[in-house]
């Protein structure tokens, strides 16, 4: 219930879920998708499955080299 007020007070405009471990279900993913804001996540596990089905979701291909993760995130969000 507090999430809308927190989002407003901090000026949050999009969500990034940078998990690099596949989850079977992600409550956080569903909560941030429900805000209607853009949501970004790596193509991995339940978070990617839920995000790929949402109109405000963006799945980022998971780079093989961990050093390339920051660049992959920037490329997806710009």
Short mmCIF file of C-alpha atoms in Angstrom, two decimals:
data_model
loop_
_atom_site.label_atom_id
_atom_site.label_comp_id
_atom_site.label_asym_id
_atom_site.label_seq_id
_atom_site.Cartn_x
_atom_site.Cartn_y
_atom_site.Cartn_z
CA UNK A 1 0.00 0.00 0.00
CA UNK A 2 2.93 2.35 0.60
CA UNK A 3 4.54 1.83 -2.80
CA UNK A 4 2.76 4.65 -4.69
CA UNK A 5 3.79 7.21 -2.06
CA UNK A 6 7.38 5.95 -2.02
CA UNK A 7 7.56 6.10 -5.83
CA UNK A 8 6.28 9.69 -5.84
CA UNK A 9 8.51 10.90 -3.02
CA UNK A 10 11.69 9.54 -4.65
CA UNK A 11 10.76 10.43 -8.23
CA UNK A 12 11.07 6.85 -9.47
CA UNK A 13 10.28 6.61 -13.20
CA UNK A 14 11.21 2.99 -14.07
CA UNK A 15 12.18 -0.26 -12.40
CA UNK A 16 15.26 -2.42 -12.89
CA UNK A 17 15.29 -5.96 -11.52
CA UNK A 18 18.97 -6.91 -12.04
CA UNK A 19 18.68 -10.43 -10.66
CA UNK A 20 21.15 -12.85 -12.25
CA UNK A 21 19.65 -15.91 -10.59
CA UNK A 22 16.51 -17.55 -12.01
CA UNK A 23 13.56 -17.45 -9.64
CA UNK A 24 10.48 -19.66 -9.78
CA UNK A 25 8.22 -16.75 -8.76
CA UNK A 26 8.95 -13.12 -7.98
CA UNK A 27 6.55 -11.08 -5.86
CA UNK A 28 8.69 -8.01 -6.51
CA UNK A 29 8.28 -8.39 -10.27
CA UNK A 30 4.50 -8.47 -10.01
CA UNK A 31 4.43 -5.50 -7.63
CA UNK A 32 6.53 -3.28 -9.90
CA UNK A 33 4.62 -4.34 -13.03
CA UNK A 34 1.41 -3.30 -11.28
CA UNK A 35 2.70 0.27 -10.97
CA UNK A 36 2.38 0.66 -14.75
CA UNK A 37 5.90 2.04 -15.04
CA UNK A 38 8.51 0.53 -17.35
CA UNK A 39 10.16 -2.59 -15.89
CA UNK A 40 13.49 -4.04 -17.05
CA UNK A 41 14.91 -7.46 -16.19
CA UNK A 42 17.41 -9.91 -17.57
CA UNK A 43 16.03 -12.80 -19.64
CA UNK A 44 16.12 -15.26 -16.78
CA UNK A 45 13.56 -17.20 -14.76
CA UNK A 46 10.09 -16.22 -13.63
CA UNK A 47 10.88 -12.51 -13.64
CA UNK A 48 11.58 -12.60 -17.39
CA UNK A 49 8.50 -14.72 -18.05
CA UNK A 50 6.20 -12.25 -16.29
CA UNK A 51 7.89 -9.19 -17.75
CA UNK A 52 7.81 -10.51 -21.31
CA UNK A 53 4.01 -10.82 -21.08
CA UNK A 54 3.48 -7.28 -19.76
CA UNK A 55 3.00 -4.23 -21.98
CA UNK A 56 5.32 -2.23 -19.70
CA UNK A 57 7.96 -5.00 -19.49
CA UNK A 58 11.34 -5.09 -21.20
CA UNK A 59 13.52 -8.20 -21.18
CA UNK A 60 17.26 -7.65 -21.50
CA UNK A 61 19.32 -10.50 -23.02
CA UNK A 62 21.63 -11.87 -20.33
CA UNK A 63 25.24 -11.29 -21.44
CA UNK A 64 27.61 -14.25 -21.20
CA UNK A 65 30.31 -12.01 -19.77
CA UNK A 66 29.29 -10.42 -16.43
CA UNK A 67 31.42 -7.38 -17.27
CA UNK A 68 28.97 -6.60 -20.09
CA UNK A 69 25.90 -6.47 -17.82
CA UNK A 70 26.05 -2.74 -17.14
CA UNK A 71 26.29 -1.98 -20.85
CA UNK A 72 23.35 -4.31 -21.61
CA UNK A 73 21.23 -2.46 -19.06
CA UNK A 74 22.17 0.94 -20.46
CA UNK A 75 21.47 -0.18 -24.03
CA UNK A 76 18.01 -1.46 -23.07
CA UNK A 77 17.00 1.62 -21.13
CA UNK A 78 18.20 4.24 -23.60
#
